[in-house]
Structures are given as C-alpha cells and as structure tokens.
Amino acid sequence: MDGSKAVPLTEMPLGIDATTEDEYALQSRLLQEFTSISSFDKAWIKSDTRNGSQQAMFSISQPNLLANKRRKFILSSHISKGSSNSVKFEWAPIPVEMTGVSVIVPSPSGSKLLVVRNPEAEAPCQFEIWGPAQVEKEFHIPQSVHGSVYADEWFQGISWNSDETLIAYVAEEPSPPKPTFTYQGYKKVSTIDKDSANWKGQGEWEEEWGETYVGKRQPALFVININSGDTQAVKGIEKHLSVGQVVWAPPVRGSQQYLVFVGWSADTRKLGIKYCYNRPCALYAVKAPLYGSEADGQEINSRDNSIKDSPVVNLTKSISSAYHPRFSPDGKLLLFLSSRSAVDSGAHSATDSLHRIDWPIDGVPCSSFIIFDVIPVVMCADDGCFPGLYCSSFLRNPWFSDGCTMVVSSFWGSCQVVLSVNVLSGEVLRISPTNSNFSWNVLSLDGDNIIAVSSSLVNVPRIKYGYLVDRQKKSTAWNWLDVPSPTNECSEKVESLLSSLQFSIMNIPVRDVSDSLTKGAGKPFEAIFVSSKTKRSDSFDPLIVFLHGGPHTVSLSSFSKSLAFLSTIGFNLLLVNYRGSLGFGEEALQSLPGNIGSQDVNDVLVAVDHVIDMGLASPSKIAILGGSHGGFLTTHLIGQAPEKFFVAATRNPACNLALMVGTTDIPDWCYVEAYGIEGKNRYTEAPSAEHLALFHSKSPISQISKAKTPTLFLLGAQDIRLPICSGLQYARALKEKGVAVKVIVFPNDNHPIDKPQSDFESFLNIGVWFKRYLF
C-alpha cells in the first residue's frame, strides 16, 4: 500500500515551514511502509479426524489510512506434518477481507463460524452462521432486543454451547424509553413515528464505564438459538451488574444448564474501567434460558417461571477480583484470573494470580465454593526466576491433552513469554526460549503443540511452531520451528533498515537504596536499548528516551511499528521500565504509588546516566517521549532536569493532577498514585484543599518555572481519561515563558490516539520535531 503516491502533497500542513517540508515528505513515505505491515491477532486450529490433518485460520489486521480504519483479514493454511517433527504450512494464495465484521468466533468443533456485524445508527445487529462452503443462517436482531455486541477485550463474551445450537453473548441492553413531546407538551403514549409534530426527550442520564465506552449502553447477557434465531435476554441478573466474558458451564444430562460470567458492580459511580484492573469483579452463575442443553432445535423458553425467577449465584465471594473463567476439558475444574492485588491496593494494574474451583458433579453451582490458589502473587522473585503472573486474558481453549496444563502468555521483565501451568500442582514452566530477548505470544494450540508469534523491536513478527523435544521421556525442553508465511514479507527498504539495528536489555542499578525499601524495590530495574550495529567514530546518534504510561504497564521487547520507524530515521532508543512497571514482582510495583514524580523520575535519570557512562549516548543529544503517565514523566523531567533534555514530545500527558481529579474518569488514580495505598480510603468526589495541594505538588505543572525544552503536544479531543485541558494548560504555560511549543489536536480521537490517521500523523510529527532539534 502506498497512499502517498495516490495523494501528492500539494500544500504544506499548518505549522510546517519550507525547510521542513522535504523532511515531512521523506519521513511520511518511510512511515507508511512501516504502517502497512500487518499484525497477527488470533488463530484457530481445526483438526480433521479422518486424515489427522489440521487447518489453521489466522485473523490479521492492517491499518487503512485513507479510510481511517483497520482492515481485518482471514488467512487460511493447511498444516502437514512429516517425519522428524517437521511441519509445513500450505497457505491460501490470497487472504479474505472481513469487511464490516466486529467479531469472529469458531464453534468448538470448528465446523461452524459465527460472524457478528454490529449496526450503525438504528440498524439491527447481524449474526451470520457460516458453514464449510456458505453462509447457512443469517439473523437480524433489532434494537428493541439489544444494541451492538461487545467486541472489546473487556466485556466481550461469546460462547458456543457444547452441541453448537446455542450461543451466549454480551451486548448493549436496549435503549430505555424516552419521553415524547409535541406542540401540546408531554405525550403520554410514546410513538416511534418521526415527524415534525413531535420529538424525543433525553430521559435520565446514565453513567458509563469511562474511556472508550462513551455512548455505550449497559452490557447485558443474551442467548440465541442458531436454528430458529430466537433470542432472549438472560433473566435474574441485577441491574447494577455489568456483565462480560460469559462461558457455558459443562452440561449435565437431565439438568438445567448454567452460564458463568463476570460481573462488575456499580452501585454509585462507574469509574473508568479500560486498562483498570482494580475494579472489583466476581464470577457468577445463572441458569441459561432454554429447555435443555442437548436437543437440537430447542425453542428458547420464555414462559418458565423457575428460570425467570432463578437467583444469580456469586461463585467467588471470598476474593475481590475474578475474571476470564475457563473450564477444564473434563468439566471438573473452573479456572480464573484475579487482580486482587490491584483491587486491594488501588493500583490500576498489578501482579495477577490464578485460581481454581472444583466444579460440582451435578453441575449445580453454589456460593460456598472453596477457592484454591494455583499461582499466588509473587512479591519478589530470585534473579532469573518466575517474577509472577502478568496475563490479561486466556485463549478460548488453552489446554494441553492432559486436561490439567494451561498455556498462557505473560510478562517476564521486559519480555513477553509463553508459560505452561499445571493447574493441579501449580508448576509453572517457561516454554518459549529462555536465551531469547524476543517477545512471544501464543496464538493457538495444535493439540500439544503451540502456534505462537515472536518478534523484537528490530524484528517483525514471525510465526513459530513449538513442540516438546521428547514427549515420551517427559522432557521439558521445547523446540521452535520457523514458519514461513506471506505476512513475514515487508518492503526491502524496511528489511534492510531493520537489519542494521540491534537491541539489548540492560539491568539498571537503583541509586541511593534506602533501608525503608522492600527487597523487590531495591533490585535493579530494566531498560531496553536500541541502536545501530555500526557506531560512527565521530559522533553519537541522538537518543530518544521512551517512557511507557500507566504507570503500571511495561515497555516490551516486541515489535512496534512506531518505534521501529524512529529507530530507522537515525535515533537510538532507551525504553525505561522504571520501578512500578509490570513484570518485576509485586514489591517493586507497589514501591511507586505515593512516590510518583520522584522515584520514577529518578529511575529515568539513572537509566539515562547509565547509557551515557557506558559511552552509548551523548549528553547533548537527548530527546524524551511519553504518553499518559509517560507524558507525566516527560513534562516532569523537562522541569526537574531542564539541562538534560533538548527536545520533548508527549501524547495526552498528565500535567496537573489537581485539574485532572475533577475531570478524569479515574479520579481514584490521582489519590492512589499521589498518596499510596492509603489513597483508597482518602478518595472522594469532593477533594479538599489539602488533597488539591498535594496533587499540585506531585504534578509537572509545579516544576514548570524551570522548563525550557521545546515540546510537541499531541492531544485527543475526545480523551476523558486525561482530558485535553491538562495538556493545553501546560502547553500554554510553556508558551507564556517563551518556550517553543507545537500542539496538534485530533478532534475524533481519545486517550490512546490510535486511529490509523492519528497514530500516523503523531509519529510523523514526532520524527520531524526531533530531527529539527537534534540533527
């Protein structure tokens, strides 16, 4: 794809002088080559029992800059296996684009495929059931039944039952009735007619779940019969519960079947939930609205009072967080993830734990289940040992054939790795290569073999096929085969540029270790350094210090098109995983709340000094880049260390917590990160003067008198996590001091600024801005 040729630059964008026009043209062409690289999202395997072969189906996405959307493709492959553990993927000649598709879910056997197309405006939601050769059924669900199906990673839940006749899913509940008015005033009998003689009122405002969920109605649970198309809302779920991640409980002959789902309660305010694992949640069970679980073509029962009035059972009362339920293949165990460390501490994300429940033989759930710990929270790991579980989701079928071993992807320091977990013994094994600094993500299981994708900051994603070296001897060693695929291909220019780069993961010793620090908080943190393989003898390449957001996330060694672009236009990169990042144990993570603006700032300065002392960077050629909490650090650093950084860029930064607390969808974040764990108890919707004073003292705005670094601001106008007023206030204050400032606002984008055009323009401007001051 080369849209730059189709749309020539005929006039200079606002704010670009003639001397930088050529730089924009040059960089935009290169950035577009990186942008067009496709990404692996998911994979599914179907086994043919007749001949032992497998068919793989890969979901692939690619930005469409002109349409400002993401294209979704399906690429199929036949997997054939030979002697000596050889494997061959025979790819379909051309992928198939899934235009307008919101979500795709194969049935358990792989013989059917659910395709959901969410509506625009008031159109119905479209369900398609695909067979091997054609669309076999199509159903249009009107808005009076439900709105769009949830297709995000948070509330999304779509689950086929075992005989593939029923599908449970999560969708927006129908719009509540609104008052109708005419020239005579309120009309008692509502009408659906739209004419100039009446209009619809607004009705009562309803709380939403914050960032990315603006305009989305309450998630509710539904079941559709794919033979008849009958659709019904699941009864008995209380209004205050927002539901998601539904799965069918194992069927028991002669017994009513149950659904297990995650519920988030919101009795007062719905705080922002996107990226926030600190929202309490639990697993619930409820009777499915059907006669039985096995008869083909059953009609959904809307007259069964025992179903209508059946209570919802809370399965995890003794734990503050439970989500992503998965049943073992034999139906005897229910596994789930927990973010209780995040819920109990208030940090928006923390070290996860894995738990199990022994599911009853009769299939009838109760509220007094014993919850067993499978993987507890790791507070501080020994060097080189498992640092704890950092796993945001599971595969739909994560099980090896033994029925008790799960395969998951998890953060391990600055890498993502593939782990096997024995859910009975709790044994955790790292099965992706231990001698690799690449990041690995499992896509699907092929029996007891694994299909994964591997990449690094200087290597585009590649499919890998993993198998045990000697299964009969119960060896724990894995072999990983390279799988050539059409998506491995990128332009010769990009391939050549990436081949000239290298990266390493550095251990950075903590400076001034205090006796008050926990053991985990005093251990070295990590930073990833990306550079050219050939160092110029006369000078250093300029260094971009990249700071992740959160603060409780992590910069991984996996491929990033945006960072690869910056690396190939002449910059070295330093990605700092300051203490508080995920992947390093709970003690290190919990050392940051209450110390933002000081501990994280100092860690960044220590990391920068480390690469300077190693002779890898020049102190006169350093830029800084970060978004969200990374923007908080960026603007803090140009105030606290004004001589250190010569140019800066930030995306939706947190510049003033005193302003943010009254405008954000996560005001509790301000309290926890400013006060520490005690901030959970201090949180209020009415901050006191004491609170506001502390928020101000912790904020970059308090250090602005010393700031003098030219700074680029990239702001999403629809951002409710860090509303645009925070970044604009800081930018205006810099301008008032005479500092060079450039502000670009994306009117239709929100916190991540991740729409294809916005992301493209963001990093194009970052590249040009940095080159202007460092070359």
mmCIF file with all atom_site columns, N, CA, C and O in Angstrom, residues 334-353:
data_model
loop_
_atom_site.group_PDB
_atom_site.id
_atom_site.type_symbol
_atom_site.label_atom_id
_atom_site.label_alt_id
_atom_site.label_comp_id
_atom_site.label_asym_id
_atom_site.label_entity_id
_atom_site.label_seq_id
_atom_site.pdbx_PDB_ins_code
_atom_site.Cartn_x
_atom_site.Cartn_y
_atom_site.Cartn_z
_atom_site.occupancy
_atom_site.B_iso_or_equiv
_atom_site.pdbx_formal_charge
_atom_site.auth_seq_id
_atom_site.auth_comp_id
_atom_site.auth_asym_id
_atom_site.auth_atom_id
_atom_site.pdbx_PDB_model_num
ATOM 1  N N  . LEU A 1 334 ? -12.898 -25.203 37.335 1.00 0.00 ? 334 LEU A N  1
ATOM 2  C CA . LEU A 1 334 ? -13.131 -23.860 36.810 1.00 0.00 ? 334 LEU A CA 1
ATOM 3  C C  . LEU A 1 334 ? -11.933 -23.013 37.202 1.00 0.00 ? 334 LEU A C  1
ATOM 4  O O  . LEU A 1 334 ? -11.657 -22.804 38.383 1.00 0.00 ? 334 LEU A O  1
ATOM 5  N N  . LEU A 1 335 ? -11.204 -22.556 36.202 1.00 0.00 ? 335 LEU A N  1
ATOM 6  C CA . LEU A 1 335 ? -10.028 -21.704 36.423 1.00 0.00 ? 335 LEU A CA 1
ATOM 7  C C  . LEU A 1 335 ? -10.391 -20.251 36.163 1.00 0.00 ? 335 LEU A C  1
ATOM 8  O O  . LEU A 1 335 ? -11.232 -19.948 35.308 1.00 0.00 ? 335 LEU A O  1
ATOM 9  N N  . PHE A 1 336 ? -9.734  -19.337 36.870 1.00 0.00 ? 336 PHE A N  1
ATOM 10 C CA . PHE A 1 336 ? -9.956  -17.921 36.602 1.00 0.00 ? 336 PHE A CA 1
ATOM 11 C C  . PHE A 1 336 ? -8.765  -17.101 37.051 1.00 0.00 ? 336 PHE A C  1
ATOM 12 O O  . PHE A 1 336 ? -7.997  -17.505 37.940 1.00 0.00 ? 336 PHE A O  1
ATOM 13 N N  . LEU A 1 337 ? -8.598  -15.952 36.422 1.00 0.00 ? 337 LEU A N  1
ATOM 14 C CA . LEU A 1 337 ? -7.589  -14.983 36.813 1.00 0.00 ? 337 LEU A CA 1
ATOM 15 C C  . LEU A 1 337 ? -8.145  -14.065 37.898 1.00 0.00 ? 337 LEU A C  1
ATOM 16 O O  . LEU A 1 337 ? -9.364  -13.883 38.015 1.00 0.00 ? 337 LEU A O  1
ATOM 17 N N  . SER A 1 338 ? -7.235  -13.472 38.663 1.00 0.00 ? 338 SER A N  1
ATOM 18 C CA . SER A 1 338 ? -7.636  -12.491 39.663 1.00 0.00 ? 338 SER A CA 1
ATOM 19 C C  . SER A 1 338 ? -6.631  -11.350 39.688 1.00 0.00 ? 338 SER A C  1
ATOM 20 O O  . SER A 1 338 ? -5.426  -11.564 39.589 1.00 0.00 ? 338 SER A O  1
ATOM 21 N N  . SER A 1 339 ? -7.160  -10.134 39.814 1.00 0.00 ? 339 SER A N  1
ATOM 22 C CA . SER A 1 339 ? -6.328  -8.944  40.015 1.00 0.00 ? 339 SER A CA 1
ATOM 23 C C  . SER A 1 339 ? -6.573  -8.387  41.408 1.00 0.00 ? 339 SER A C  1
ATOM 24 O O  . SER A 1 339 ? -6.702  -7.180  41.609 1.00 0.00 ? 339 SER A O  1
ATOM 25 N N  . ARG A 1 340 ? -6.641  -9.282  42.380 1.00 0.00 ? 340 ARG A N  1
ATOM 26 C CA . ARG A 1 340 ? -6.944  -8.834  43.744 1.00 0.00 ? 340 ARG A CA 1
ATOM 27 C C  . ARG A 1 340 ? -5.870  -7.894  44.284 1.00 0.00 ? 340 ARG A C  1
ATOM 28 O O  . ARG A 1 340 ? -6.169  -7.026  45.111 1.00 0.00 ? 340 ARG A O  1
ATOM 29 N N  . SER A 1 341 ? -4.616  -8.039  43.830 1.00 0.00 ? 341 SER A N  1
ATOM 30 C CA . SER A 1 341 ? -3.577  -7.106  44.275 1.00 0.00 ? 341 SER A CA 1
ATOM 31 C C  . SER A 1 341 ? -3.895  -5.692  43.819 1.00 0.00 ? 341 SER A C  1
ATOM 32 O O  . SER A 1 341 ? -3.663  -4.725  44.550 1.00 0.00 ? 341 SER A O  1
ATOM 33 N N  . ALA A 1 342 ? -4.413  -5.567  42.596 1.00 0.00 ? 342 ALA A N  1
ATOM 34 C CA . ALA A 1 342 ? -4.794  -4.248  42.100 1.00 0.00 ? 342 ALA A CA 1
ATOM 35 C C  . ALA A 1 342 ? -6.017  -3.716  42.837 1.00 0.00 ? 342 ALA A C  1
ATOM 36 O O  . ALA A 1 342 ? -6.055  -2.548  43.243 1.00 0.00 ? 342 ALA A O  1
ATOM 37 N N  . VAL A 1 343 ? -7.012  -4.574  43.039 1.00 0.00 ? 343 VAL A N  1
ATOM 38 C CA . VAL A 1 343 ? -8.227  -4.137  43.733 1.00 0.00 ? 343 VAL A CA 1
ATOM 39 C C  . VAL A 1 343 ? -7.914  -3.739  45.167 1.00 0.00 ? 343 VAL A C  1
ATOM 40 O O  . VAL A 1 343 ? -8.353  -2.688  45.658 1.00 0.00 ? 343 VAL A O  1
ATOM 41 N N  . ASP A 1 344 ? -7.137  -4.563  45.849 1.00 0.00 ? 344 ASP A N  1
ATOM 42 C CA . ASP A 1 344 ? -6.885  -4.315  47.279 1.00 0.00 ? 344 ASP A CA 1
ATOM 43 C C  . ASP A 1 344 ? -5.956  -3.128  47.507 1.00 0.00 ? 344 ASP A C  1
ATOM 44 O O  . ASP A 1 344 ? -6.065  -2.437  48.531 1.00 0.00 ? 344 ASP A O  1
ATOM 45 N N  . SER A 1 345 ? -5.029  -2.878  46.574 1.00 0.00 ? 345 SER A N  1
ATOM 46 C CA . SER A 1 345 ? -4.086  -1.770  46.754 1.00 0.00 ? 345 SER A CA 1
ATOM 47 C C  . SER A 1 345 ? -4.572  -0.476  46.116 1.00 0.00 ? 345 SER A C  1
ATOM 48 O O  . SER A 1 345 ? -4.155  0.611   46.513 1.00 0.00 ? 345 SER A O  1
ATOM 49 N N  . GLY A 1 346 ? -5.430  -0.598  45.098 1.00 0.00 ? 346 GLY A N  1
ATOM 50 C CA . GLY A 1 346 ? -5.884  0.581   44.366 1.00 0.00 ? 346 GLY A CA 1
ATOM 51 C C  . GLY A 1 346 ? -5.071  0.878   43.130 1.00 0.00 ? 346 GLY A C  1
ATOM 52 O O  . GLY A 1 346 ? -5.491  1.689   42.298 1.00 0.00 ? 346 GLY A O  1
ATOM 53 N N  . ALA A 1 347 ? -3.886  0.254   42.970 1.00 0.00 ? 347 ALA A N  1
ATOM 54 C CA . ALA A 1 347 ? -3.103  0.441   41.744 1.00 0.00 ? 347 ALA A CA 1
ATOM 55 C C  . ALA A 1 347 ? -3.910  -0.085  40.565 1.00 0.00 ? 347 ALA A C  1
ATOM 56 O O  . ALA A 1 347 ? -4.531  -1.145  40.660 1.00 0.00 ? 347 ALA A O  1
ATOM 57 N N  . HIS A 1 348 ? -3.895  0.628   39.442 1.00 0.00 ? 348 HIS A N  1
ATOM 58 C CA . HIS A 1 348 ? -4.812  0.263   38.358 1.00 0.00 ? 348 HIS A CA 1
ATOM 59 C C  . HIS A 1 348 ? -4.482  -1.084  37.736 1.00 0.00 ? 348 HIS A C  1
ATOM 60 O O  . HIS A 1 348 ? -5.324  -1.728  37.111 1.00 0.00 ? 348 HIS A O  1
ATOM 61 N N  . SER A 1 349 ? -3.246  -1.557  37.889 1.00 0.00 ? 349 SER A N  1
ATOM 62 C CA . SER A 1 349 ? -2.855  -2.881  37.433 1.00 0.00 ? 349 SER A CA 1
ATOM 63 C C  . SER A 1 349 ? -1.723  -3.355  38.327 1.00 0.00 ? 349 SER A C  1
ATOM 64 O O  . SER A 1 349 ? -0.911  -2.553  38.797 1.00 0.00 ? 349 SER A O  1
ATOM 65 N N  . ALA A 1 350 ? -1.660  -4.655  38.578 1.00 0.00 ? 350 ALA A N  1
ATOM 66 C CA . ALA A 1 350 ? -0.640  -5.192  39.476 1.00 0.00 ? 350 ALA A CA 1
ATOM 67 C C  . ALA A 1 350 ? -0.387  -6.644  39.102 1.00 0.00 ? 350 ALA A C  1
ATOM 68 O O  . ALA A 1 350 ? -0.817  -7.115  38.042 1.00 0.00 ? 350 ALA A O  1
ATOM 69 N N  . THR A 1 351 ? 0.299   -7.383  39.975 1.00 0.00 ? 351 THR A N  1
ATOM 70 C CA . THR A 1 351 ? 0.615   -8.779  39.705 1.00 0.00 ? 351 THR A CA 1
ATOM 71 C C  . THR A 1 351 ? -0.641  -9.625  39.836 1.00 0.00 ? 351 THR A C  1
ATOM 72 O O  . THR A 1 351 ? -1.395  -9.504  40.806 1.00 0.00 ? 351 THR A O  1
ATOM 73 N N  . ASP A 1 352 ? -0.880  -10.492 38.856 1.00 0.00 ? 352 ASP A N  1
ATOM 74 C CA . ASP A 1 352 ? -2.076  -11.327 38.849 1.00 0.00 ? 352 ASP A CA 1
ATOM 75 C C  . ASP A 1 352 ? -1.866  -12.597 39.667 1.00 0.00 ? 352 ASP A C  1
ATOM 76 O O  . ASP A 1 352 ? -0.748  -12.961 40.036 1.00 0.00 ? 352 ASP A O  1
ATOM 77 N N  . SER A 1 353 ? -2.964  -13.292 39.905 1.00 0.00 ? 353 SER A N  1
ATOM 78 C CA . SER A 1 353 ? -2.921  -14.628 40.493 1.00 0.00 ? 353 SER A CA 1
ATOM 79 C C  . SER A 1 353 ? -3.906  -15.507 39.735 1.00 0.00 ? 353 SER A C  1
ATOM 80 O O  . SER A 1 353 ? -4.821  -15.015 39.071 1.00 0.00 ? 353 SER A O  1
#
